[in-house]
PDB file of C-alpha atoms in Angstrom:
ATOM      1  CA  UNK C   1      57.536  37.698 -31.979  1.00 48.00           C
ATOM      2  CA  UNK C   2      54.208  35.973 -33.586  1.00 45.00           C
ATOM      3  CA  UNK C   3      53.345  39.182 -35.278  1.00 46.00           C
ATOM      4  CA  UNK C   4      56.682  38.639 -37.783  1.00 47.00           C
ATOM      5  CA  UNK C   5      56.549  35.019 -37.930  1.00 42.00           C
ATOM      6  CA  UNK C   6      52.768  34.800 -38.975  1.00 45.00           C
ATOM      7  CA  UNK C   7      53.415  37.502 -41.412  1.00 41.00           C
ATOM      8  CA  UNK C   8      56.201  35.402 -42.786  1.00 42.00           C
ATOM      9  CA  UNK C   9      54.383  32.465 -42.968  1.00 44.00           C
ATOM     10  CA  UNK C  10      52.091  34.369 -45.038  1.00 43.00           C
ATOM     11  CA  UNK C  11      54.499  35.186 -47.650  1.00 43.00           C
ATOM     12  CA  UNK C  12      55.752  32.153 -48.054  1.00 44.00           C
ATOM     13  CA  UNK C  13      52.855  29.923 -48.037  1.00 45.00           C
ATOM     14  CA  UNK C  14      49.712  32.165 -49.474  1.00 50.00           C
ATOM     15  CA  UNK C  15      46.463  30.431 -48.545  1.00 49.00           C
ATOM     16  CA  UNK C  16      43.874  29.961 -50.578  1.00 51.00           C
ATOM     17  CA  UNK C  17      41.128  32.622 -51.168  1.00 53.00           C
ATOM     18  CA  UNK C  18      38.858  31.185 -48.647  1.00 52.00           C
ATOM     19  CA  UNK C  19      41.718  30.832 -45.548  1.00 51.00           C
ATOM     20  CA  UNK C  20      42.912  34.268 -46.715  1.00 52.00           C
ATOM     21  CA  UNK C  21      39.379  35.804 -45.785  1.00 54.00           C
ATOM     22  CA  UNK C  22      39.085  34.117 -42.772  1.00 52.00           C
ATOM     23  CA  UNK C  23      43.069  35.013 -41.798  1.00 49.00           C
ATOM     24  CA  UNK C  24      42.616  38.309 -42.628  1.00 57.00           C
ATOM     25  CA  UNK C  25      39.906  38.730 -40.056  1.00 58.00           C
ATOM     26  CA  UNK C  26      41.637  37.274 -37.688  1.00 59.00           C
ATOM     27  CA  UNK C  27      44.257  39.512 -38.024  1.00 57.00           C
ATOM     28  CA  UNK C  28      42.168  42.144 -37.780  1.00 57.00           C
ATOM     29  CA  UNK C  29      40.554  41.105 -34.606  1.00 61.00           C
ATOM     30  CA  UNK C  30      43.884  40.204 -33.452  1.00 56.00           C
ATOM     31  CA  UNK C  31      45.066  43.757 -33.381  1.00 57.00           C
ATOM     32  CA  UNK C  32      41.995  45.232 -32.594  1.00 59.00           C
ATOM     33  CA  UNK C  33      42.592  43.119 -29.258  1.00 54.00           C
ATOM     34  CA  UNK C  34      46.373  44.712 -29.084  1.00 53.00           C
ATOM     35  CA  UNK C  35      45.482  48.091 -29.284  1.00 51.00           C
ATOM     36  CA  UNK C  36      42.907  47.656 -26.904  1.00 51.00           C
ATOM     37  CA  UNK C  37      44.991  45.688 -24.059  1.00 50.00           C
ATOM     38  CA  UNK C  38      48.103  48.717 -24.416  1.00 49.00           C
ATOM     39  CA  UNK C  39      45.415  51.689 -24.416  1.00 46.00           C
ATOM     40  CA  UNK C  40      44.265  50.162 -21.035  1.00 45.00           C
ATOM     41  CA  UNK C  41      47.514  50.400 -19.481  1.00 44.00           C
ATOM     42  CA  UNK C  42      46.959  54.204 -19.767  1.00 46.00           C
ATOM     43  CA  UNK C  43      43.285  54.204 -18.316  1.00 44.00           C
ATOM     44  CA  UNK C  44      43.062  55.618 -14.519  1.00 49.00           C
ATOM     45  CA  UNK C  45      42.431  53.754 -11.649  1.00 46.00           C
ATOM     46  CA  UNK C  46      38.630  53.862 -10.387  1.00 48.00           C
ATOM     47  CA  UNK C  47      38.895  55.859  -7.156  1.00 47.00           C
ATOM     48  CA  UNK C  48      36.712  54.135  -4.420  1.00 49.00           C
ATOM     49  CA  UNK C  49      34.638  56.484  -2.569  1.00 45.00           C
ATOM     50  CA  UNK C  50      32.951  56.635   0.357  1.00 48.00           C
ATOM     51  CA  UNK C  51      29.355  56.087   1.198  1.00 49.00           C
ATOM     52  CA  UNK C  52      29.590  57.985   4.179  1.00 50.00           C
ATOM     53  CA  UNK C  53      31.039  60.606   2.936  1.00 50.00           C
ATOM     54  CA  UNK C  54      28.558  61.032  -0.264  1.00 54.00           C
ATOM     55  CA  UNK C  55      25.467  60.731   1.975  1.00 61.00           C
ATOM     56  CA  UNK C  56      26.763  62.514   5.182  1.00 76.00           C
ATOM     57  CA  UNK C  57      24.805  66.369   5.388  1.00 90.00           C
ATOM     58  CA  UNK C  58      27.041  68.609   5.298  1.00 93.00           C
ATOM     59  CA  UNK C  59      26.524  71.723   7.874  1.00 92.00           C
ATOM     60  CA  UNK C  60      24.760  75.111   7.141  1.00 90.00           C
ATOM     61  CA  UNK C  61      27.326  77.149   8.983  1.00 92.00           C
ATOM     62  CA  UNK C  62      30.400  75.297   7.692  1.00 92.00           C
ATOM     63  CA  UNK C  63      29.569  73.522   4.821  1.00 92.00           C
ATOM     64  CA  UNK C  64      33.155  72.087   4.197  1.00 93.00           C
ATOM     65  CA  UNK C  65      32.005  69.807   7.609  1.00 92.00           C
ATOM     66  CA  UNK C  66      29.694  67.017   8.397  1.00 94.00           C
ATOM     67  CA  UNK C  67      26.590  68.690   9.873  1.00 94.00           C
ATOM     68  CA  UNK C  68      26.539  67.720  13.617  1.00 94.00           C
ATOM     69  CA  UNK C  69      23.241  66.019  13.693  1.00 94.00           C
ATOM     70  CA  UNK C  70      22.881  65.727  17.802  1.00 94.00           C
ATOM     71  CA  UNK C  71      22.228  69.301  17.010  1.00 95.00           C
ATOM     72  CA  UNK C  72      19.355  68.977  14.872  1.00 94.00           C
ATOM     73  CA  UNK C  73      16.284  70.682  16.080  1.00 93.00           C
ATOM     74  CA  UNK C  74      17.651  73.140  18.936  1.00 95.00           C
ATOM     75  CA  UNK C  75      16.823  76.297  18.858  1.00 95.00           C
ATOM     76  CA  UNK C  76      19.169  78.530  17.570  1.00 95.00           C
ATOM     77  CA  UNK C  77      21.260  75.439  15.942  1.00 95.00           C
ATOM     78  CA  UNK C  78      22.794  76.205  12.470  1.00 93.00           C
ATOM     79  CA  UNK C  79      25.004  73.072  12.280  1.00 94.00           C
ATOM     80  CA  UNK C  80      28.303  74.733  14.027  1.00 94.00           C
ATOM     81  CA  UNK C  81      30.158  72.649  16.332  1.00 95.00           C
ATOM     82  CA  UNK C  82      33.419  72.485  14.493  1.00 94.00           C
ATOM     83  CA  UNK C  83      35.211  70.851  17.141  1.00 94.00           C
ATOM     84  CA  UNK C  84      32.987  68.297  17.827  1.00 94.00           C
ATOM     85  CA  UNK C  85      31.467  68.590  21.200  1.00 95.00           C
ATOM     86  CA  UNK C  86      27.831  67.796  21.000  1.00 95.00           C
ATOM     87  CA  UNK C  87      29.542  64.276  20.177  1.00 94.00           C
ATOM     88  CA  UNK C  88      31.589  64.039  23.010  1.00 95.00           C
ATOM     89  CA  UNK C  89      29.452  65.594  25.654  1.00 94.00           C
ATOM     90  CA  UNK C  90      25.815  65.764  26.912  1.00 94.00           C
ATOM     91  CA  UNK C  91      24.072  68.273  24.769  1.00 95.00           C
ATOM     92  CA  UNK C  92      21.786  70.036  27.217  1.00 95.00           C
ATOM     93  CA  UNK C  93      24.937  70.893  29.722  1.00 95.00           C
ATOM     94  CA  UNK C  94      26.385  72.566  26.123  1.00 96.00           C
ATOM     95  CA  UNK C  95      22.963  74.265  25.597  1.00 96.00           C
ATOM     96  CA  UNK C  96      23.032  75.388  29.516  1.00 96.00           C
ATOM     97  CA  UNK C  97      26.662  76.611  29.022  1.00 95.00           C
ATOM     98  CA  UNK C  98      26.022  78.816  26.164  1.00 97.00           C
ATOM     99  CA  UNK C  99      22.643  80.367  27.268  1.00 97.00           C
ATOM    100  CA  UNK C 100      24.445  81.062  30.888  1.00 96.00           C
ATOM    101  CA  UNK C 101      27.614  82.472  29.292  1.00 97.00           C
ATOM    102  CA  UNK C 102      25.179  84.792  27.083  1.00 97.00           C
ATOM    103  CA  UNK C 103      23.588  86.125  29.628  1.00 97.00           C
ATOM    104  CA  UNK C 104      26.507  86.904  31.596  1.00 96.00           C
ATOM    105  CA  UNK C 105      27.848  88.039  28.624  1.00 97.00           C
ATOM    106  CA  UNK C 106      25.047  90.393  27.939  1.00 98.00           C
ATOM    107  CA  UNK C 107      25.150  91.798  31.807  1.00 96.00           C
ATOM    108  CA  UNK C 108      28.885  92.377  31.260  1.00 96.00           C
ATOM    109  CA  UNK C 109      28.795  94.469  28.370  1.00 97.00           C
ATOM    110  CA  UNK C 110      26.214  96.801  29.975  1.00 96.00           C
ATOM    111  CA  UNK C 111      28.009  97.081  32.874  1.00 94.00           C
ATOM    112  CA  UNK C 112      31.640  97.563  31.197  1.00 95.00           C
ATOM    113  CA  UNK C 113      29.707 100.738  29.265  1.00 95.00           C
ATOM    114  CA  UNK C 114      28.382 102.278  32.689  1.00 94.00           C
ATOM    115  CA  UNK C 115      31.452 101.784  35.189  1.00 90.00           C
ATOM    116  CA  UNK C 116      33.220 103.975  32.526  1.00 92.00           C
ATOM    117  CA  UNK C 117      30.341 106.903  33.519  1.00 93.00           C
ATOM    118  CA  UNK C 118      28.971 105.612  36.634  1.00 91.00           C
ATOM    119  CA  UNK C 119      30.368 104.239  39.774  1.00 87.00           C
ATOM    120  CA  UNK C 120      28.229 102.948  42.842  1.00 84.00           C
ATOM    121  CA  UNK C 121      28.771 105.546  45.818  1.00 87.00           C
ATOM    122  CA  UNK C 122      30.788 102.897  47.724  1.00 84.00           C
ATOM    123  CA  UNK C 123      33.280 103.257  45.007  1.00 83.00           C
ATOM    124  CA  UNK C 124      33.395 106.438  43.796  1.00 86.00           C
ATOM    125  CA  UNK C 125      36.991 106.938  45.339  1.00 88.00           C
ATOM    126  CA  UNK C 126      38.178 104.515  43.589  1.00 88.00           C
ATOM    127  CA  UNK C 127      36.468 104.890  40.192  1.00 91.00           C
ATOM    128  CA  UNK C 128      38.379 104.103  36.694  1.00 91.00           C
ATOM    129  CA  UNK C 129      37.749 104.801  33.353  1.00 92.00           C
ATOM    130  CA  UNK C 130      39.280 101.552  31.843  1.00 94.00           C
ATOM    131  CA  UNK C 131      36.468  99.074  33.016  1.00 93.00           C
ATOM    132  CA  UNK C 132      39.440  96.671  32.712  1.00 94.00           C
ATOM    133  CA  UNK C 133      41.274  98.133  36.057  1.00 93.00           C
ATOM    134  CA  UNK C 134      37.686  97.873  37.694  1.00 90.00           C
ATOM    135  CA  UNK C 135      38.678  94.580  39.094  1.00 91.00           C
ATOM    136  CA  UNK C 136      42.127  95.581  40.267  1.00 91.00           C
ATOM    137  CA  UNK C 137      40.305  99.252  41.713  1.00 90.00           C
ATOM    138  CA  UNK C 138      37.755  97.638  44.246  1.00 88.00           C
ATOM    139  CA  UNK C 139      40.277  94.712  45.141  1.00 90.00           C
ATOM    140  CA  UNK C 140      39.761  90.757  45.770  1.00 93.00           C
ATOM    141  CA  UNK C 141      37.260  91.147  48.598  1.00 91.00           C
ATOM    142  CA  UNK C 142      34.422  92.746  46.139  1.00 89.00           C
ATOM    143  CA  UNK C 143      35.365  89.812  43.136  1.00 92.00           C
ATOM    144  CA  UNK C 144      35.125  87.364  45.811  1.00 96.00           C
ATOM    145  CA  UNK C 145      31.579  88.648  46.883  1.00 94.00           C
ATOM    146  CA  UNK C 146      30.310  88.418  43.361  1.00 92.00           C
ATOM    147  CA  UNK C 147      31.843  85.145  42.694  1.00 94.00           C
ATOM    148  CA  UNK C 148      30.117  83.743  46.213  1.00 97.00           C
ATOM    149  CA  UNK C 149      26.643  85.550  45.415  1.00 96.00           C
ATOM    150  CA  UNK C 150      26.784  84.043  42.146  1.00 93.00           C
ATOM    151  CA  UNK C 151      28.148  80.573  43.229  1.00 94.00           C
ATOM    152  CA  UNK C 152      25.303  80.586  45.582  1.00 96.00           C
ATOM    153  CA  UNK C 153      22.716  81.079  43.222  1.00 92.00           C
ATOM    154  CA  UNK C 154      23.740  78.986  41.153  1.00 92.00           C
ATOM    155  CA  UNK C 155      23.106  76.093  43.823  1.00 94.00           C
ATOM    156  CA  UNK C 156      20.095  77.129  44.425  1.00 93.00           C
ATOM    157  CA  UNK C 157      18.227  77.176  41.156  1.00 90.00           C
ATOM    158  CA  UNK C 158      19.717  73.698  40.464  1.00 91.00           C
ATOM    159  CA  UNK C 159      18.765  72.288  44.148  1.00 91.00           C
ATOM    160  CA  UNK C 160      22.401  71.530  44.399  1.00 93.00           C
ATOM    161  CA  UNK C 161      22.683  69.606  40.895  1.00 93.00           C
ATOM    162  CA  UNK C 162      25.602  71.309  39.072  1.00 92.00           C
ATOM    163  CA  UNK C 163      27.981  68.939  37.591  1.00 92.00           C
ATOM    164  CA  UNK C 164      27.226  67.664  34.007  1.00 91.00           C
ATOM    165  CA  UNK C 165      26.346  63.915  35.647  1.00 92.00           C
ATOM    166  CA  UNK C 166      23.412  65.290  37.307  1.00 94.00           C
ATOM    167  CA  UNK C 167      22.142  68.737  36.448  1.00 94.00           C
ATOM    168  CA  UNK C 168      19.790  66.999  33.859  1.00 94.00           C
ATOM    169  CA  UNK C 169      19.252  63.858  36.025  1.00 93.00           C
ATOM    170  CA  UNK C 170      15.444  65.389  35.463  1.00 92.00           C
ATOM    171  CA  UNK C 171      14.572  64.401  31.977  1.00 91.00           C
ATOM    172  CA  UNK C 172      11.988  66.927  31.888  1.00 91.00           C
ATOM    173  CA  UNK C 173      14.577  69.955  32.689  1.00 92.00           C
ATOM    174  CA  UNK C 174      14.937  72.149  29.838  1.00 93.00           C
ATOM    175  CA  UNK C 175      18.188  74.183  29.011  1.00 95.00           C
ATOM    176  CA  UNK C 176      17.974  77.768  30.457  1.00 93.00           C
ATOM    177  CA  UNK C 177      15.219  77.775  32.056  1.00 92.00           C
ATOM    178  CA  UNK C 178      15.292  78.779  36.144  1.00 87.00           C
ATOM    179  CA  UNK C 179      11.453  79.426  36.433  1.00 85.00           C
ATOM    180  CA  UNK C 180      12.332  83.019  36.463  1.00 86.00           C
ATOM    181  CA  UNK C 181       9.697  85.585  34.806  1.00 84.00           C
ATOM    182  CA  UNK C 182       8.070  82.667  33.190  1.00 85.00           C
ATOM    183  CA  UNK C 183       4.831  84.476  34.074  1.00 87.00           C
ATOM    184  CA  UNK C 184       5.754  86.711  31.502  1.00 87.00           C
ATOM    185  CA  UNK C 185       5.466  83.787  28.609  1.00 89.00           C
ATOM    186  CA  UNK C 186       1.481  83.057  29.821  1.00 89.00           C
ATOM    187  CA  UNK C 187      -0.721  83.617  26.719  1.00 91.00           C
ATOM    188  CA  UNK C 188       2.047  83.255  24.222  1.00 93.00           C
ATOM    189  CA  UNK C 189       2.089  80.006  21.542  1.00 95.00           C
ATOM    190  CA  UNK C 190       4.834  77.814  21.463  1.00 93.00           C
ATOM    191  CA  UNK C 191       6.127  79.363  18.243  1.00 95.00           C
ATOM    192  CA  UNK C 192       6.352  83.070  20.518  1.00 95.00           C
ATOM    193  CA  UNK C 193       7.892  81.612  22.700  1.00 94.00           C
ATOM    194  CA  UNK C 194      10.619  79.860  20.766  1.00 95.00           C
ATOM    195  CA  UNK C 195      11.309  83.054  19.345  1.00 96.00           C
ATOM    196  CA  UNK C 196      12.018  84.969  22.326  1.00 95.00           C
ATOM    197  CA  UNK C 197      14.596  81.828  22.765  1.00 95.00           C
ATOM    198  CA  UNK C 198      16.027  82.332  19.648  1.00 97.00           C
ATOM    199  CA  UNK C 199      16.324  86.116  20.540  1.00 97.00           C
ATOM    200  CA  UNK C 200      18.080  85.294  23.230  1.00 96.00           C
ATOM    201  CA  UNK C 201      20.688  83.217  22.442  1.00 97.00           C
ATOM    202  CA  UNK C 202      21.237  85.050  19.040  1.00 97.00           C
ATOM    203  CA  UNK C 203      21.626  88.282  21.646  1.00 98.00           C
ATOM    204  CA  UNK C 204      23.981  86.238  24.115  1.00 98.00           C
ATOM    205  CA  UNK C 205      26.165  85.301  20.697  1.00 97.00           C
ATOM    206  CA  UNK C 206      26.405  88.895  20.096  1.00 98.00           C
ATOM    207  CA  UNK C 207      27.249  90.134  23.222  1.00 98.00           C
ATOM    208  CA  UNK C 208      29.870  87.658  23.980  1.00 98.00           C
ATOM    209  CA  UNK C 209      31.896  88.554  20.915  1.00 98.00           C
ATOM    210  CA  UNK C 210      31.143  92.301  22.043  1.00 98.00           C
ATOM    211  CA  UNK C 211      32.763  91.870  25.566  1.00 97.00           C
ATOM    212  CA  UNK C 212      35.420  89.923  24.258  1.00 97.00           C
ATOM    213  CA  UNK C 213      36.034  92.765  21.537  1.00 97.00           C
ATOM    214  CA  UNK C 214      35.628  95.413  24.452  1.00 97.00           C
ATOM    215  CA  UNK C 215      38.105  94.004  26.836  1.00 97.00           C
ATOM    216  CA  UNK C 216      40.546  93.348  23.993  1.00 97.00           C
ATOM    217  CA  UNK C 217      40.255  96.750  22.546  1.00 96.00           C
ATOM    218  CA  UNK C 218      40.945  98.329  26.366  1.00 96.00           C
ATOM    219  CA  UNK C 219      44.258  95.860  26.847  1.00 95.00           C
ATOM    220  CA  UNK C 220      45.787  96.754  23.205  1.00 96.00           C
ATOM    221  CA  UNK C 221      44.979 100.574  22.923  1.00 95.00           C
ATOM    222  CA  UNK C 222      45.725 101.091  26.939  1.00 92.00           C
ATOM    223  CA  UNK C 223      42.721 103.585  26.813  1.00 94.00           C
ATOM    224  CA  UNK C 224      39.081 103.699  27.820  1.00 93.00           C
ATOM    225  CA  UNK C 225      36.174 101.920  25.244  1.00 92.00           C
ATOM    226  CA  UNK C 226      35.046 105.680  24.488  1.00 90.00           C
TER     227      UNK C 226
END
């Protein structure tokens, strides 16, 4: 509406060579200032963004997640945890847990390879060929003797201490280690001996997809691994 009526005013009543200068900048300026206020209505809206999320590491193994920092400096540690468990739980009883389960792991798949060839002389009458039926062939009493034996053991190397509130009660009680064949790691640097660790948990890694993969190929193809 004051667009029209000034320019009416200005055909009507022409100023004077001086007012008209100064008018017509004004006018000028005027829609200048328009055309800027409407183009701004089409402008997006800044997106706020997070600091956290700008400056957070993201991890080497699954770089579309925040690294896992209580990880940092383990051996073996390449930033996986996707499910977030070194932030919910005490990181040495994970560290325990997946050294044990790769070496159990690593037993396993030796020993699902020879019962396939080789049976103890206690059981050769009831030897299988599908290391999966091995369990089912020498019946509960045998599992239960290698579930006591290794129950038992598993007291003893931790003096009784085998829940997560108290296995690391110790602060000085590293991940792993049971004293056993440390004899064998006299003489060697701490860098040779870090990567004997780092063999074997890479190792343990390996062989518990292995068993996994061994046992699974057994139950879907109903026939021995070879």
């Amino acid at each position: 509406a004051i667009a029209p009526l000034s320019f009416c005013s200005v055909v009507l009543f022409p100023p004077s060579p001086p007012t008209q200068r100064l008018f017509s900048t004004m006018m000028k300026i005027a829609t200048i200032a328009a055309l800027l206020g409407s183009a701004s209505a089409f402008a997006p809206a800044p997106v706020a963004k997070s600091g956290v999320a700008l400056n957070a590491e993201m991890s080497k193994s699954l770089p579309f997640l925040i690294n896992p920092s209580k990880t940092d400096g383990l051996i073996g540690s390449v930033g996986f945890d996707p499910l977030g468990w070194s932030d919910m739980w005490d990181t040495k009883w994970l560290q325990e847990a997946e050294i044990k389960h790769g070496r159990v792991a690593m037993l396993a798949t030796v020993g699902f390879v020879t019962s396939q060839f080789v049976s103890f002389p206690m059981f050769e009458a009831v030897h299988v060929d599908d290391s999966n039926m091995a369990p089912t062939a020498v019946g509960v009493s045998a599992m239960m003797q290698i579930i006591t034996i290794a129950g038992a053991e598993e007291w003893r190397t931790n003096n009784g201490k085998i829940t997560m509130e108290n296995m690391f009660e110790d602060p000085d009680r590293v991940p792993g280690d049971l004293g056993f064949a440390k004899d064998r790691l006299k003489g060697k640097s701490e860098d040779e001996v870090n990567k004997l660790k780092l063999q074997e948990i890479k190792n343990g890694r390996l062989a518990m997809l292995a068993i996994g993969g061994m046992i699974h190929h057994n139950f879907v193809t109903g026939e021995p691994l070879f």
